[in-house]
mmCIF file of C-alpha atoms and ligand atoms in Angstrom:
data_model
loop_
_atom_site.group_PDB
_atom_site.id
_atom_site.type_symbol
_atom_site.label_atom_id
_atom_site.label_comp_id
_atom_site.label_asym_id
_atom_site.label_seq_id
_atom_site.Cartn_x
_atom_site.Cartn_y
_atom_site.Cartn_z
ATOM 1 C CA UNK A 1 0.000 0.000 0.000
ATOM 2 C CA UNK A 2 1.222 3.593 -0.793
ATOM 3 C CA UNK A 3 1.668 5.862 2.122
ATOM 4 C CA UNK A 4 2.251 8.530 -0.629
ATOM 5 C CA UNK A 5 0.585 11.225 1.097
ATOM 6 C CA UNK A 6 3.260 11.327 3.847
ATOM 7 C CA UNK A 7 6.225 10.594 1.676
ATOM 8 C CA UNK A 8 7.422 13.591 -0.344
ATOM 9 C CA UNK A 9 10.098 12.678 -2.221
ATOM 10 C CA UNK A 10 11.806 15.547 -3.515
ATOM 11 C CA UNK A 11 14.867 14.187 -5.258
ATOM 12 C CA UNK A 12 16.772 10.826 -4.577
ATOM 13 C CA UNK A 13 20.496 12.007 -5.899
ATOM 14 C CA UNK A 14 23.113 9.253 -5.146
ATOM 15 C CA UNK A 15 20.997 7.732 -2.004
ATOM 16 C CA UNK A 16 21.041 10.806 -0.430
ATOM 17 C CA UNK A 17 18.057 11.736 2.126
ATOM 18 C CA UNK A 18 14.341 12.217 0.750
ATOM 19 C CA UNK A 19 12.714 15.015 1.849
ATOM 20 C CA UNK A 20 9.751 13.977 4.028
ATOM 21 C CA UNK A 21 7.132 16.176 5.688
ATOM 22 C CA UNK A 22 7.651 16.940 9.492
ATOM 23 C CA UNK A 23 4.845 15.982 12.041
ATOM 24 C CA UNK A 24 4.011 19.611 11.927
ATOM 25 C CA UNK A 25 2.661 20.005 8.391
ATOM 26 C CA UNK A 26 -1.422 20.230 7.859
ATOM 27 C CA UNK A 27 -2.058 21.894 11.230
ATOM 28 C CA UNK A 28 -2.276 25.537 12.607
ATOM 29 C CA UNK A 29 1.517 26.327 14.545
ATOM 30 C CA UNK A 30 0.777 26.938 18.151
ATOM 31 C CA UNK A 31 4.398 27.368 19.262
ATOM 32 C CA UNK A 32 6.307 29.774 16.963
ATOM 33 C CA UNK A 33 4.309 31.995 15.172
ATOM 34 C CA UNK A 34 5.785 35.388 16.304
ATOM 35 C CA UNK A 35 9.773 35.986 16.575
ATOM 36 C CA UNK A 36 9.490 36.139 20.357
ATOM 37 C CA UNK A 37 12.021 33.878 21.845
ATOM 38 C CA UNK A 38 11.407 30.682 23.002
ATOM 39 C CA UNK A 39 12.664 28.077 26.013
ATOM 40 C CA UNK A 40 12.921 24.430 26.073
ATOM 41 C CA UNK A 41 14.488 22.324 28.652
ATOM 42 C CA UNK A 42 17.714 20.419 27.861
ATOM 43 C CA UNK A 43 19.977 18.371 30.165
ATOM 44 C CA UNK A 44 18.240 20.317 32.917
ATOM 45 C CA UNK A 45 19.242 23.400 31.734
ATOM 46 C CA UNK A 46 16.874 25.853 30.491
ATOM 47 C CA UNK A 47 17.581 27.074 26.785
ATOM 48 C CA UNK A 48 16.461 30.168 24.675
ATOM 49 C CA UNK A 49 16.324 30.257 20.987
ATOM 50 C CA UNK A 50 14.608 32.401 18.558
ATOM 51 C CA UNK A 51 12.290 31.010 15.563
ATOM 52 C CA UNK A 52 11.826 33.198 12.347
ATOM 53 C CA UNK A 53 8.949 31.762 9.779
ATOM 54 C CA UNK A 54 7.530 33.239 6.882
ATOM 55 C CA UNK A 55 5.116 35.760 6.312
ATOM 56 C CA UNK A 56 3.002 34.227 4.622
ATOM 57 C CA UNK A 57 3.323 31.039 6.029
ATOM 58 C CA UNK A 58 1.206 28.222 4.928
ATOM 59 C CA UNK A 59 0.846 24.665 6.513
ATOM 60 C CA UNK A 60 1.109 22.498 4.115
ATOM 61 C CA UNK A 61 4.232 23.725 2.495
ATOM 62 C CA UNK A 62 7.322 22.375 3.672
ATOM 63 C CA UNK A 63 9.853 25.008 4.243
ATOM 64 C CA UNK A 64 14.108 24.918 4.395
ATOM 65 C CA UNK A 65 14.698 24.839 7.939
ATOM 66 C CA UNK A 66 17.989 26.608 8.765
ATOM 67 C CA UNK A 67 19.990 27.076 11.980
ATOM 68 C CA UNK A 68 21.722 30.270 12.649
ATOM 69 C CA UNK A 69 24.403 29.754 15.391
ATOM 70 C CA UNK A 70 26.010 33.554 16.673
ATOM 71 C CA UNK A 71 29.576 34.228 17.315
ATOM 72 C CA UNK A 72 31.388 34.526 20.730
ATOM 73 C CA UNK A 73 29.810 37.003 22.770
ATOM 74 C CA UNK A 74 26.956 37.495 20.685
ATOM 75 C CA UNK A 75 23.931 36.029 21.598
ATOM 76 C CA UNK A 76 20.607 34.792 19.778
ATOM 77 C CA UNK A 77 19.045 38.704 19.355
ATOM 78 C CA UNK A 78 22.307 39.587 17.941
ATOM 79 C CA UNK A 79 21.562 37.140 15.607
ATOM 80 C CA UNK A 80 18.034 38.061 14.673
ATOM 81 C CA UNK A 81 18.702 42.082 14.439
ATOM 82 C CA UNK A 82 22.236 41.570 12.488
ATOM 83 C CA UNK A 83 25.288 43.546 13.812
ATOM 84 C CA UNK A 84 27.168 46.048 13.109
ATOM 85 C CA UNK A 85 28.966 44.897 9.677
ATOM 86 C CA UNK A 86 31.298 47.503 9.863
ATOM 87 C CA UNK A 87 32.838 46.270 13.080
ATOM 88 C CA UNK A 88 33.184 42.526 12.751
ATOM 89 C CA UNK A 89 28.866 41.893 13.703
ATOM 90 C CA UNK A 90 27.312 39.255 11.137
ATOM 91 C CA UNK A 91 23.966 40.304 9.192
ATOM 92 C CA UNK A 92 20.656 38.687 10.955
ATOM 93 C CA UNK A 93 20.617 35.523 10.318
ATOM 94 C CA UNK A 94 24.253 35.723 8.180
ATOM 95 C CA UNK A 95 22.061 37.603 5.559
ATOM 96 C CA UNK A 96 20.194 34.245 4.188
ATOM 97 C CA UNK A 97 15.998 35.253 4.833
ATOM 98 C CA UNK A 98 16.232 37.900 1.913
ATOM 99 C CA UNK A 99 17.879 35.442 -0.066
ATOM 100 C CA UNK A 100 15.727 32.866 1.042
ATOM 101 C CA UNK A 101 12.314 35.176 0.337
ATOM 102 C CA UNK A 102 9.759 33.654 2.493
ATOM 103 C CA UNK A 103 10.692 29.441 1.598
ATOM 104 C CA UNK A 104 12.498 28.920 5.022
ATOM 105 C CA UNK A 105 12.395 28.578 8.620
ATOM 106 C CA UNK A 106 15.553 30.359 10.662
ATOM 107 C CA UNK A 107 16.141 29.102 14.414
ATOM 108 C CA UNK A 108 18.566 31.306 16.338
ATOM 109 C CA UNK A 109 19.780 29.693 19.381
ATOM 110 C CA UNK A 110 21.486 30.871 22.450
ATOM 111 C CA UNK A 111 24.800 30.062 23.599
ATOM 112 C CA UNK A 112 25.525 29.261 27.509
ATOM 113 C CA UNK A 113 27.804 31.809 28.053
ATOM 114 C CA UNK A 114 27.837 33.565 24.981
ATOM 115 C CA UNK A 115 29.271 30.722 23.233
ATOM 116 C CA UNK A 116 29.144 27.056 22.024
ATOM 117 C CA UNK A 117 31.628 24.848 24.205
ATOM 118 C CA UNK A 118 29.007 22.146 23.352
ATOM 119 C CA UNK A 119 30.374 19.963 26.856
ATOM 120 C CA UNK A 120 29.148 17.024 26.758
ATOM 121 C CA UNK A 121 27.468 17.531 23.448
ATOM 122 C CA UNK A 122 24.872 19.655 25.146
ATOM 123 C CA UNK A 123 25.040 21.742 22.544
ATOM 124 C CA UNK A 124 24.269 19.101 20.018
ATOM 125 C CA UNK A 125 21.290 18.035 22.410
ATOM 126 C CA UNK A 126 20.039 21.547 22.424
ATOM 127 C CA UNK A 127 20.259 21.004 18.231
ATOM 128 C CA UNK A 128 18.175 18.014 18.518
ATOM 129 C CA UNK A 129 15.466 19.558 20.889
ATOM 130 C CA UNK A 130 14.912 22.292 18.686
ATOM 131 C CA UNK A 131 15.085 20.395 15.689
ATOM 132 C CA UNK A 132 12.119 18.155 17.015
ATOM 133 C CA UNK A 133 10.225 21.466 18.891
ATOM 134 C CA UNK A 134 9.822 23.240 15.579
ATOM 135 C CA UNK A 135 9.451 20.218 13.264
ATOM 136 C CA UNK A 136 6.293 19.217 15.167
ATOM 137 C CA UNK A 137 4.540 22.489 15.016
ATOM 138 C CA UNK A 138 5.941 24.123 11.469
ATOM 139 C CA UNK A 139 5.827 22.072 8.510
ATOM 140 C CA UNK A 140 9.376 21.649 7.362
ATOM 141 C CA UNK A 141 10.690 19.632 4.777
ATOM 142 C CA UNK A 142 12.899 17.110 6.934
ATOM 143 C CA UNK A 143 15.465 16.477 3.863
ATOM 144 C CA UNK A 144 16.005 20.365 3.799
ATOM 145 C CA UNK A 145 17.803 21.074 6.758
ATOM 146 C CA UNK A 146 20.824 23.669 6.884
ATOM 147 C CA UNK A 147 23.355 25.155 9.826
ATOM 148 C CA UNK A 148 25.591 28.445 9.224
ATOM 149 C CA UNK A 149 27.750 30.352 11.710
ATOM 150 C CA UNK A 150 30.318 32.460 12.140
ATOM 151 C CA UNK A 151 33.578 31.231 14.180
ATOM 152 C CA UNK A 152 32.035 29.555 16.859
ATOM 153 C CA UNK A 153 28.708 29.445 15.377
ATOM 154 C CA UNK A 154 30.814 27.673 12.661
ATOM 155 C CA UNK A 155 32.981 25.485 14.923
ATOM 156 C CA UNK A 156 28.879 24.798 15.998
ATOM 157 C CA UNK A 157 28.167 23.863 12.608
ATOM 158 C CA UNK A 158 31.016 21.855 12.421
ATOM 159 C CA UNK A 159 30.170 19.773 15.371
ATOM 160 C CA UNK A 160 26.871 18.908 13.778
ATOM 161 C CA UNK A 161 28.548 17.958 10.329
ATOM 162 C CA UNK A 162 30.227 15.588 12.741
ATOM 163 C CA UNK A 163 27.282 14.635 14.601
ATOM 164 C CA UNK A 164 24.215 14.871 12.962
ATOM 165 C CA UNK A 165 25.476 14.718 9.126
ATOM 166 C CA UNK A 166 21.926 12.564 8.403
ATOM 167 C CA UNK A 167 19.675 15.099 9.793
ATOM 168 C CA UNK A 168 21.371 18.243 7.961
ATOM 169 C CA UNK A 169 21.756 18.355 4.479
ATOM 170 C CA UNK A 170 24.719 20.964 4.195
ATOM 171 C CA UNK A 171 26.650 23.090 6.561
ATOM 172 C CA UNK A 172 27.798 26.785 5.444
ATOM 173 C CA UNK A 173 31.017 27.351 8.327
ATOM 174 C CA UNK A 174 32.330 31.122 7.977
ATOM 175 C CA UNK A 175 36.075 30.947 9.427
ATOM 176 C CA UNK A 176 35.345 28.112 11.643
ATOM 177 C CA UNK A 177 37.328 25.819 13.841
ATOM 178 C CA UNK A 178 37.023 22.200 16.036
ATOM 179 C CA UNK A 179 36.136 24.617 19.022
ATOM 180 C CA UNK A 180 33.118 22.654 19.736
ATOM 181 C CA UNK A 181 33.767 19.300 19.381
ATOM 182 C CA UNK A 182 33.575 16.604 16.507
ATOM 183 C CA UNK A 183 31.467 13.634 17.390
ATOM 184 C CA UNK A 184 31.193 11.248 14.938
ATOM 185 C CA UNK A 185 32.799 13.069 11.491
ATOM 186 C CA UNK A 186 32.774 10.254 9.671
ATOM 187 C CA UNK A 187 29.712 10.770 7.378
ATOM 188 C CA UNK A 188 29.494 12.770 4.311
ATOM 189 C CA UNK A 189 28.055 15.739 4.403
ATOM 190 C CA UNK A 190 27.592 18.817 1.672
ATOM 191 C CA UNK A 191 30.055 21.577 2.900
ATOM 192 C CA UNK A 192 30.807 25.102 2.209
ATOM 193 C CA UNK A 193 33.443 26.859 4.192
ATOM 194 C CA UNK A 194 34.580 30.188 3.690
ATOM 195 C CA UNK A 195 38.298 31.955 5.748
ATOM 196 C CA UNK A 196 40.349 34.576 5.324
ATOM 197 C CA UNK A 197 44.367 34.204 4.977
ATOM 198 C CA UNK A 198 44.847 36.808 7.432
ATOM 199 C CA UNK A 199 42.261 35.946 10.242
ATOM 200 C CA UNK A 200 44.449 36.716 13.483
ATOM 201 C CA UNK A 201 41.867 35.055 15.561
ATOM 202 C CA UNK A 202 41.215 31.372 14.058
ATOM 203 C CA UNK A 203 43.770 30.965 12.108
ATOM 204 C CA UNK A 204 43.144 29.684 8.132
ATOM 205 C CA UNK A 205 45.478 26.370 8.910
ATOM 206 C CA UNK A 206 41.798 25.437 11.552
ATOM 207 C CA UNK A 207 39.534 26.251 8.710
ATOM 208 C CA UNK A 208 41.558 24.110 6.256
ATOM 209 C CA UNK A 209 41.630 21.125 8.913
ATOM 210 C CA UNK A 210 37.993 21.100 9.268
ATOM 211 C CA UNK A 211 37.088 21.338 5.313
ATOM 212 C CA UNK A 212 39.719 18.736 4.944
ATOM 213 C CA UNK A 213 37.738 15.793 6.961
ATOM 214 C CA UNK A 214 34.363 16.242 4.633
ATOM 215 C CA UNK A 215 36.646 16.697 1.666
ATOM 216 C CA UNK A 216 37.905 12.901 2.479
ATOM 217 C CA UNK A 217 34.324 12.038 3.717
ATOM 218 C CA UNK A 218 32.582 13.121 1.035
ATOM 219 C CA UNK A 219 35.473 11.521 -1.456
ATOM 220 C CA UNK A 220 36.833 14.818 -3.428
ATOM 221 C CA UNK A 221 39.445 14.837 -4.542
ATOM 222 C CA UNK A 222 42.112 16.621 -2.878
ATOM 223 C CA UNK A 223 43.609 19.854 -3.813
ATOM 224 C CA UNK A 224 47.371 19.948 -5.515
ATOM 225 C CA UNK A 225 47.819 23.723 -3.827
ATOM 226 C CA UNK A 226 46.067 25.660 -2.014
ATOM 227 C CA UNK A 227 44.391 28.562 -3.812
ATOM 228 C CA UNK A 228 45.346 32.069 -3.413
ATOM 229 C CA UNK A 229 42.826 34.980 -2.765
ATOM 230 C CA UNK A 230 43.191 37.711 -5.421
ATOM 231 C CA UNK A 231 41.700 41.138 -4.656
ATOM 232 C CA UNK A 232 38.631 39.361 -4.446
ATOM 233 C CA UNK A 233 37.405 36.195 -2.960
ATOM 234 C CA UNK A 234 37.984 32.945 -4.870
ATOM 235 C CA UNK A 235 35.358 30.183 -5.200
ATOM 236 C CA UNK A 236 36.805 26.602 -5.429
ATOM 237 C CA UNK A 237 34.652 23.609 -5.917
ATOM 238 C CA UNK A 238 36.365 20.522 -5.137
ATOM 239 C CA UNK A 239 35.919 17.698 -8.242
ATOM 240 C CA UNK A 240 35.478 13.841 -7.845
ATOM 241 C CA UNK A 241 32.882 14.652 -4.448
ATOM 242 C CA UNK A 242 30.038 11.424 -4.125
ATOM 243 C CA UNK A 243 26.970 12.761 -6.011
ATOM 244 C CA UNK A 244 24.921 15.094 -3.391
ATOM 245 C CA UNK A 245 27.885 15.944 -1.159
ATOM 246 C CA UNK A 246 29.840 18.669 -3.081
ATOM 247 C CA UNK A 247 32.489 20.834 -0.648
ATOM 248 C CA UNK A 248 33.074 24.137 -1.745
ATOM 249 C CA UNK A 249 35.884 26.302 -0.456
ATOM 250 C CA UNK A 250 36.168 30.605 -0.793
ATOM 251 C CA UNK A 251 39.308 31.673 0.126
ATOM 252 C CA UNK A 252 39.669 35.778 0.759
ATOM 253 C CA UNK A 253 41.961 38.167 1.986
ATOM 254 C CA UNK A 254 40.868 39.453 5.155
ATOM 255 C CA UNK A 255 40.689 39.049 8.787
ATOM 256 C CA UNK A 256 38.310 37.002 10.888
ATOM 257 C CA UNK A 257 34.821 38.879 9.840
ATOM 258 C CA UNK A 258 31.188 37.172 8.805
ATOM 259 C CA UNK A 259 30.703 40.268 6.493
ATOM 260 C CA UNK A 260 33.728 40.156 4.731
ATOM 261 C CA UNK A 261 33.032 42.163 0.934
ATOM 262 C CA UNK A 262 34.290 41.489 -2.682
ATOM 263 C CA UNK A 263 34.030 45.596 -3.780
ATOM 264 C CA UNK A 264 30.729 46.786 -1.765
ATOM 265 C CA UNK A 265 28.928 43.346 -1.514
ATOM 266 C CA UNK A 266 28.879 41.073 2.051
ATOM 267 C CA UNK A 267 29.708 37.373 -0.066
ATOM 268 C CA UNK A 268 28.636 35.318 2.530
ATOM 269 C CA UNK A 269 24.934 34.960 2.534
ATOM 270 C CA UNK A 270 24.491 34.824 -1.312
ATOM 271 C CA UNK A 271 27.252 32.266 -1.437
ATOM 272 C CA UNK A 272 25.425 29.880 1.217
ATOM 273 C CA UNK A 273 22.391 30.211 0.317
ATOM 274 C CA UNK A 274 23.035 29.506 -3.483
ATOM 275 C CA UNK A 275 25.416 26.104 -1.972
ATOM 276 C CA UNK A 276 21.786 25.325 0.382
ATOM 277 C CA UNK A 277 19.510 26.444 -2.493
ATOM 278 C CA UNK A 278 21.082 24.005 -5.029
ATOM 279 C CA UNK A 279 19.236 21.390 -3.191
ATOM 280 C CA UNK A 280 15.798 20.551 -3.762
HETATM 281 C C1 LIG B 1 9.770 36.038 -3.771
HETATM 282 O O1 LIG B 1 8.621 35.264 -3.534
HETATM 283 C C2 LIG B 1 7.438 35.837 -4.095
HETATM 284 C C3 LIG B 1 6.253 35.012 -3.583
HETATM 285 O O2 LIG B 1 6.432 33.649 -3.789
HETATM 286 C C4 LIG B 1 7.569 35.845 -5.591
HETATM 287 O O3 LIG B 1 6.414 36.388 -6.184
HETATM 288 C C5 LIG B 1 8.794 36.674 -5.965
HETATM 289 O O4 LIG B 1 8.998 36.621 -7.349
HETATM 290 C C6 LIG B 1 10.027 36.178 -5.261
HETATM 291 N N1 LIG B 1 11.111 37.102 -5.482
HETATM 292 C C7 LIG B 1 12.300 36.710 -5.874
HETATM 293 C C8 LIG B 1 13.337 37.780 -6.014
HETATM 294 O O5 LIG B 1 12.566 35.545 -6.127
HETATM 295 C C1 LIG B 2 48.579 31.136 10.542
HETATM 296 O O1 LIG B 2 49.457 30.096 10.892
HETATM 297 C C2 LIG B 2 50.582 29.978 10.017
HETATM 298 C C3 LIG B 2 51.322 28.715 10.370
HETATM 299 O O2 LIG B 2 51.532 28.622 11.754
HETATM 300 C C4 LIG B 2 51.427 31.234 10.149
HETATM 301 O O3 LIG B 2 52.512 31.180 9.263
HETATM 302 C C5 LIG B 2 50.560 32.445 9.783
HETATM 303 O O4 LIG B 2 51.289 33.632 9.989
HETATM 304 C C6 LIG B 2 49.294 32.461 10.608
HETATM 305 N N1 LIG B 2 48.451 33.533 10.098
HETATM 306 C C7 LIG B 2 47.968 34.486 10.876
HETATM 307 C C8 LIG B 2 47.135 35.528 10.190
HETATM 308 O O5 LIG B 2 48.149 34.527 12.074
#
């Protein structure tokens, strides 16, 4: 017998994860219909995080759900009103929902102490207990899941390449490093990092180690040399990659900074959210 209704395959690409429809799909949202932040119990700690949906949200579409992790000594409001680009602050939400126009859900969390030490995996757990939270009230499409951060949002994001590599579908890590942890990291997973050569804070050398285990996971084929930023960011998408798990690499010139610009333009968000968008 079909149980076609439930199923909604949106592409099958190499064996990689079918989209399904979360628990939360054909019913009114109770839980997150507003941006006003939100608390849910984990490991007997008490845990904030901020949900972002649609306008014009409708219940039986099933959005991109996408975590936004903030930077040391930001926190989760930082993340929703965007900083100040000028002096190292991200864009809300890394700049994806204008990119993203009303087809995704964002989830800002809230670091303990400003930050994502992840002991334990708490941090991870926290991942899962949103993950289930909004996927039972919002009607997400469960094979469309994305994280992004900056620095320790990205070392964040790298923890859950590591750990939860079948529930995400990509990771977007802007100048990241192991900081939280790698559980796991031994699944393929799509991958876009992005670093500058001079970041004085986390040096390139992390952001290359981390790229480098999904580049083996994911079976690319290795760079001969290690390209060079010119005056403007360079793009490198690694060749040979399983089907459905590319890696993509930017390289640019400057310091450690989510809003880094080729000329007057932030290259982050458009660059993640075309690597997220290209899958359907
Ligand atoms: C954004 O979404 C709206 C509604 O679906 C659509 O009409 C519009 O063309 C989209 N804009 C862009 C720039 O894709
Ligand atoms: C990064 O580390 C390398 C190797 O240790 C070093 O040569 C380089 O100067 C460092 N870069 C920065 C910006 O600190």
């Amino acid at each position: 017998m079909l149980k076609s209704i439930s199923l909604f395959v949106l592409a099958l690409v190499g064996g990689v994860l079918a989209g399904e429809k979360s628990a939360g799909c054909g019913k009114a949202p109770s839980k997150f219909t507003t941006t006003k932040a939100s608390s849910i119990s984990v490991n007997g700690k008490n845990r904030q995080f901020t949900v972002r949906v649609p306008e014009r949200y409708n219940k039986d579409t099933p959005y991109r759900l996408v975590f936004s992790w903030h930077q040391l000594n930001a926190n989760m409001d930082e993340n929703v009103r965007g900083g100040d680009t000028n002096r190292g602050g991200a864009l809300a939400y890394y700049g994806l929902p204008p990119l993203a126009n009303g087809t995704a859900i964002f989830v800002s969390p809230d670091g303990l102490n400003k930050g994502w030490g992840n002991s334990g995996g708490e941090d991870v757990l926290f991942f899962d207990a949103m993950f289930k939270a909004v996927t039972e009230d919002m009607c997400v499409d469960t094979g469309l899941v994305f994280s992004t951060g900056f620095s320790y949002g990205g070392a964040m994001s790298y923890a859950l390449a590591c750990a939860r590599a079948e529930v995400l579908r990509a990771v977007a890590i802007i100048s990241g490093a192991p900081l939280s942890g790698c559980s796991g990291g031994t699944k393929p997973i799509a991958y876009y990092g992005q670093h500058g050569t001079s970041d004085s804070v986390l040096n390139v050398s992390m952001g290359r180690q981390i790229r480098d285990k999904f580049v083996k996971n994911n079976g690319c084929t290795p760079l001969a040399s290690e390209p060079q930023p010119g005056q403007n960011s360079v793009k490198t998408d690694y060749k040979g990659c399983k089907d459905g798990y590319p890696v993509e690499w930017v390289i640019h010139k400057g310091d450690h900074n989510p809003s880094q610009k080729d000329g007057n333009t932030i290259f982050a968000p458009k660059n993640t959210w075309d690597f997220f968008s290209q899958f359907k």
